[in-house]
Amino acid sequence: METILTIENLNKRFGSVHAVKNVSFEIKKGNVYGILGPNGSGKSTTLGIILNVVNRTSGDYKWFDGKMDTHHALKKVGAIIERPNFYPYMTAEENLKLVCKIKGIHYDKVEEKLQVVGLLERKDSKFRTFSLGMKQRLAIASALLNDPEILILDEPTNGLDPQGIRQIRDIIKHIASLGTTILLASHLLDEVEKVCSHVVVLRKGEILYSGSVDGIITNEGFFELQANDNNQLKATLQNHPAVEKIDDEDGKLFVYLKAPLEAADLNRFLFQNNISLNHLVKRKHSLEEQFLQLTNHN
Ligand code: ADP
Ligand code: MG
């Protein structure tokens, strides 16, 4: 799979604030990536660095195959990292045509991209009459005018009402389905879950998880177990192929899985090994719990 962006050991310090710490990840063509983290976790700073508007302290990033300088590479990148800003008294179409003129893009693209974001019927309306959601959609259309390889969005649904949020998310999914790679920063777990295929979870500038969204969601779950002799129970469990890790807490064993295992099957296995349980509960972390666990612990 073609690589769009490679980030290696990126660091950014603002005085004493270490905003981005040794961040490394790769973006492959065709996927939808989320950078997920609470406010202040370094999402916008990371985007600013790769878009060449924030200077990095150390580390490296390279666009595409690395043979192009950043200035040229960024011509193949569409990004919205600020509030949409167009001329208020010009229509949607006039604003986009102006962008075309500045960037040397054919005017044909204007209607095509207005269609993608669902604003074609509103092309003759002045920008000042648009809702925030429509302004944001116009900004997306503008970023798409030059058919970028990748679209970068920072908190694309901030400040929108539920309907506006829904429209933006649907548009992002639609753009992804047309083959454009997407990187979006969000502090909203459900946004990343609904829109992204891959996620980088940041907390205080550090990566806590990086991988597929499914990998974070479809955790196999864990068992809470207790027997009269927890040591014997633990020793036996260590031989089970589905067991990843066992934690001991308040007289209970928390058994984390790396493969699917049903409670009945585990019970049978233990019984065959001469262990009777006096407590067995199977639990699954919700994505919410896992995210909080990832981001709250020190
Ligand atoms: P996020 O986008 O995840 O909310 P930011 O990247 O904006 O986080 O900020 C990360 C950290 O860097 C925060 O502690 C923030 O206060 C700090 N920071 C960001 N920009 C600047 C700046 N220009 N000057 C000083 N500190 C900054
Ligand atoms: Mg931000």
XYZ file of C-alpha atoms and ligand atoms in Angstrom:
326
model
C 0.000 0.000 0.000
C 1.264 3.438 -0.960
C 2.506 5.643 1.860
C 1.163 9.194 1.989
C 2.928 10.463 5.100
C 5.608 9.149 7.437
C 6.174 10.830 10.795
C 9.208 9.842 12.836
C 9.972 10.834 16.427
C 8.370 14.214 16.127
C 8.816 16.582 19.065
C 7.521 20.067 19.720
C 8.261 22.175 22.756
C 6.637 25.525 23.477
C 8.997 26.730 26.204
C 8.424 24.346 29.088
C 5.405 22.680 27.441
C 6.338 19.469 25.649
C 3.326 19.507 23.313
C 4.342 16.606 21.029
C 6.537 13.794 22.363
C 8.300 11.345 20.080
C 5.273 10.895 17.870
C 5.667 8.410 15.004
C 3.042 7.031 12.655
C 2.404 6.305 9.035
C -0.483 7.179 6.762
C -1.317 4.768 3.963
C -3.339 5.628 0.921
C -7.082 5.057 1.087
C -7.524 4.869 4.857
C -9.296 7.265 7.192
C -7.124 8.203 10.169
C -8.201 9.856 13.368
C -5.943 11.600 15.838
C -7.949 11.231 19.017
C -7.171 12.917 22.293
C -8.508 15.347 24.874
C -7.999 19.092 24.490
C -4.361 20.070 24.737
C -3.057 16.629 23.796
C -1.090 17.931 20.803
C -3.410 17.155 17.884
C -3.425 20.607 16.276
C 0.292 21.046 16.879
C 0.993 17.764 15.093
C -1.167 18.823 12.144
C 0.490 22.249 12.125
C 3.932 20.681 11.873
C 3.134 18.391 8.935
C 1.428 21.327 7.179
C 4.527 23.441 7.695
C 2.817 26.165 9.746
C 4.391 25.152 13.070
C 8.127 24.559 13.420
C 9.074 21.234 14.923
C 11.642 21.010 17.700
C 13.042 17.693 16.461
C 12.126 14.607 14.505
C 11.135 14.176 10.924
C 8.205 13.800 8.572
C 8.090 13.073 4.925
C 5.277 13.419 2.435
C 4.713 10.756 -0.230
C 7.972 9.103 -1.261
C 10.031 11.867 0.330
C 11.531 12.939 -2.970
C 9.390 16.044 -3.236
C 10.086 19.131 -1.119
C 7.394 20.020 1.419
C 6.227 23.042 -0.555
C 5.421 20.942 -3.639
C 4.080 18.001 -1.644
C 1.598 20.269 0.124
C 0.017 21.128 -3.213
C -1.381 17.586 -3.128
C -2.806 18.083 0.367
C -6.159 19.656 1.186
C -6.386 20.978 4.731
C -8.820 22.837 6.948
C -7.220 23.716 10.244
C -8.968 26.992 10.979
C -12.514 28.273 10.996
C -13.769 28.619 7.418
C -13.147 32.119 6.141
C -14.541 33.328 2.831
C -15.787 36.646 1.507
C -19.176 37.192 3.198
C -20.811 39.147 0.356
C -19.753 36.723 -2.363
C -21.752 33.599 -3.169
C -20.517 30.058 -2.518
C -19.738 29.681 -6.212
C -17.926 33.013 -6.477
C -15.818 32.217 -3.432
C -14.760 28.845 -4.849
C -14.057 30.342 -8.280
C -11.760 32.824 -6.603
C -9.887 29.934 -4.961
C -9.636 28.263 -8.391
C -8.229 31.438 -9.892
C -5.594 31.785 -7.173
C -4.566 28.126 -7.384
C -4.834 27.762 -11.164
C -7.628 25.194 -11.072
C -10.297 24.763 -13.780
C -13.702 26.279 -12.846
C -15.377 22.934 -13.678
C -14.277 21.722 -10.279
C -16.514 24.220 -8.482
C -19.833 22.514 -9.257
C -18.340 19.046 -8.836
C -17.114 19.822 -5.321
C -20.243 21.767 -4.315
C -22.128 18.606 -5.245
C -19.862 16.451 -3.049
C -20.634 18.583 0.019
C -24.342 18.970 -0.791
C -24.232 22.697 -1.499
C -24.881 22.768 -5.226
C -28.439 24.066 -4.738
C -27.045 26.833 -2.548
C -24.279 27.918 -4.910
C -25.856 31.343 -5.489
C -26.334 32.101 -1.792
C -23.992 34.538 -0.175
C -21.484 33.082 2.277
C -22.776 35.323 5.100
C -26.181 33.621 4.908
C -24.693 30.164 5.558
C -25.009 28.279 8.835
C -21.766 27.200 10.498
C -22.270 23.690 9.149
C -22.681 25.010 5.605
C -19.583 27.187 6.025
C -17.662 24.137 7.110
C -18.966 22.172 4.108
C -17.921 24.997 1.794
C -14.452 24.877 3.359
C -14.326 21.140 2.613
C -15.371 21.786 -0.994
C -12.644 24.408 -1.256
C -10.001 22.029 0.119
C -11.092 19.415 -2.428
C -10.897 21.692 -5.487
C -7.466 20.478 -6.552
C -8.357 16.789 -6.011
C -5.884 16.334 -3.144
C -4.389 12.940 -2.290
C -5.262 13.556 1.338
C -7.775 15.736 3.160
C -6.806 16.969 6.620
C -9.456 18.262 9.026
C -9.008 19.622 12.539
C -12.087 19.102 14.726
C -14.423 19.271 11.706
C -17.666 19.177 13.694
C -16.799 21.559 16.536
C -19.637 23.926 17.313
C -22.170 22.261 15.011
C -25.664 21.102 15.913
C -26.455 17.375 15.729
C -27.786 17.615 12.166
C -24.714 19.572 11.051
C -22.455 17.018 12.726
C -24.249 14.175 10.957
C -23.934 15.897 7.558
C -20.205 16.539 7.950
C -19.569 12.943 9.042
C -21.543 11.579 6.093
C -19.621 13.838 3.719
C -16.272 12.711 5.140
C -17.306 9.066 4.685
C -18.452 9.810 1.152
C -15.151 11.506 0.275
C -13.275 8.530 1.710
C -15.389 6.166 -0.396
C -14.252 8.081 -3.479
C -10.676 7.097 -2.604
C -9.314 10.194 -0.861
C -7.161 9.489 2.180
C -8.329 11.400 5.248
C -6.650 12.520 8.457
C -8.856 14.143 11.049
C -8.172 15.361 14.554
C -10.958 15.041 17.090
C -11.510 14.922 20.819
C -14.721 12.989 20.188
C -14.479 9.275 20.582
C -17.706 8.487 18.761
C -16.662 10.668 15.833
C -13.481 8.675 15.361
C -15.361 5.415 15.875
C -17.984 6.345 13.278
C -15.732 7.853 10.641
C -12.215 6.413 10.913
C -10.617 3.091 10.052
C -7.403 3.854 11.949
C -6.651 5.855 15.056
C -3.723 7.401 16.880
C -4.667 8.111 20.496
C -2.729 10.994 22.041
C -2.491 12.082 25.643
C -0.220 14.944 26.712
C 1.591 14.719 23.400
C 2.297 10.994 23.626
C 0.887 8.150 21.554
C -1.031 5.703 23.719
C -2.452 3.576 20.932
C -1.947 3.447 17.237
C -3.694 0.984 14.987
C -7.047 0.021 13.583
C -10.232 1.316 15.182
C -11.478 -2.272 15.279
C -8.400 -3.183 17.275
C -9.414 -0.783 19.994
C -13.108 -1.701 19.890
C -13.231 -5.437 19.444
C -11.124 -6.244 22.375
C -11.928 -9.826 23.365
C -12.941 -8.747 26.820
C -11.929 -10.165 30.176
C -13.063 -12.439 32.985
C -13.330 -11.718 36.660
C -12.628 -14.972 38.475
C -12.257 -16.254 41.981
C -11.535 -19.712 43.388
C -10.644 -20.972 46.846
C -7.054 -21.191 45.704
C -6.366 -18.269 43.372
C -2.707 -19.272 42.991
C -3.655 -22.627 41.564
C -6.263 -20.886 39.384
C -3.654 -18.456 38.075
C -1.132 -21.207 37.338
C -3.741 -23.165 35.398
C -4.932 -20.135 33.430
C -1.385 -19.355 32.378
C -1.503 -22.524 30.282
C -4.629 -21.483 28.381
C -3.885 -20.328 24.830
C -6.547 -17.546 24.855
C -5.176 -15.864 27.981
C -3.145 -12.720 27.447
C -2.571 -11.364 30.939
C -3.729 -11.971 34.500
C -4.044 -9.237 37.126
C -4.614 -9.919 40.792
C -6.853 -7.439 42.579
C -8.842 -7.621 45.843
C -8.856 -11.409 45.881
C -10.072 -11.607 42.292
C -8.235 -12.449 39.120
C -8.780 -10.260 36.088
C -8.043 -12.390 33.076
C -7.525 -10.529 29.792
C -7.940 -12.400 26.537
C -6.104 -12.376 23.234
C -8.576 -14.730 21.527
C -12.315 -15.340 21.876
C -13.302 -17.506 24.824
C -16.793 -18.153 26.148
C -17.505 -18.342 29.842
C -18.848 -21.887 29.565
C -15.706 -23.070 27.791
C -13.438 -21.476 30.349
C -15.482 -22.986 33.162
C -15.236 -26.441 31.609
C -11.485 -26.082 31.120
C -10.993 -25.128 34.761
C -13.277 -27.873 36.021
C -11.286 -30.429 34.016
C -8.234 -29.089 35.786
C -9.871 -29.670 39.185
C -10.750 -26.065 39.871
C -14.207 -24.986 40.955
C -14.902 -21.311 40.713
C -16.919 -19.372 43.230
C -17.040 -16.289 41.018
C -17.108 -15.884 37.234
C -18.125 -12.787 35.277
C -17.300 -12.049 31.681
C -16.931 -8.380 30.858
C -16.180 -6.382 27.799
C -14.762 -2.896 27.880
C -16.911 -0.480 25.995
C -14.925 1.723 23.634
C -15.656 4.552 26.024
C -14.112 2.691 28.952
C -11.097 1.761 26.926
C -10.575 5.308 25.755
C -10.893 6.665 29.280
C -8.553 3.973 30.489
C -6.062 4.885 27.787
C -6.237 8.613 28.335
C -6.772 8.975 32.090
C -4.163 6.697 33.586
C -0.734 8.109 34.270
P -5.065 19.894 20.847
O -5.187 20.325 19.426
O -4.961 18.414 21.035
O -6.146 20.462 21.712
P -2.713 21.561 20.862
O -1.813 20.941 19.863
O -3.472 22.765 20.447
O -3.689 20.451 21.437
O -1.871 21.959 22.136
C -0.946 21.070 22.763
C -0.241 21.783 23.883
O 0.617 22.796 23.349
C -1.156 22.503 24.868
O -0.596 22.401 26.147
C -1.135 23.925 24.373
O -1.419 24.811 25.418
C 0.277 24.063 23.868
N 0.376 25.040 22.757
C -0.192 24.933 21.548
N 0.126 25.977 20.754
C 0.923 26.780 21.502
C 1.584 28.034 21.264
N 1.502 28.644 20.088
N 2.316 28.549 22.263
C 2.423 27.923 23.457
N 1.833 26.748 23.760
C 1.084 26.184 22.790
Mg -6.773 21.374 18.516
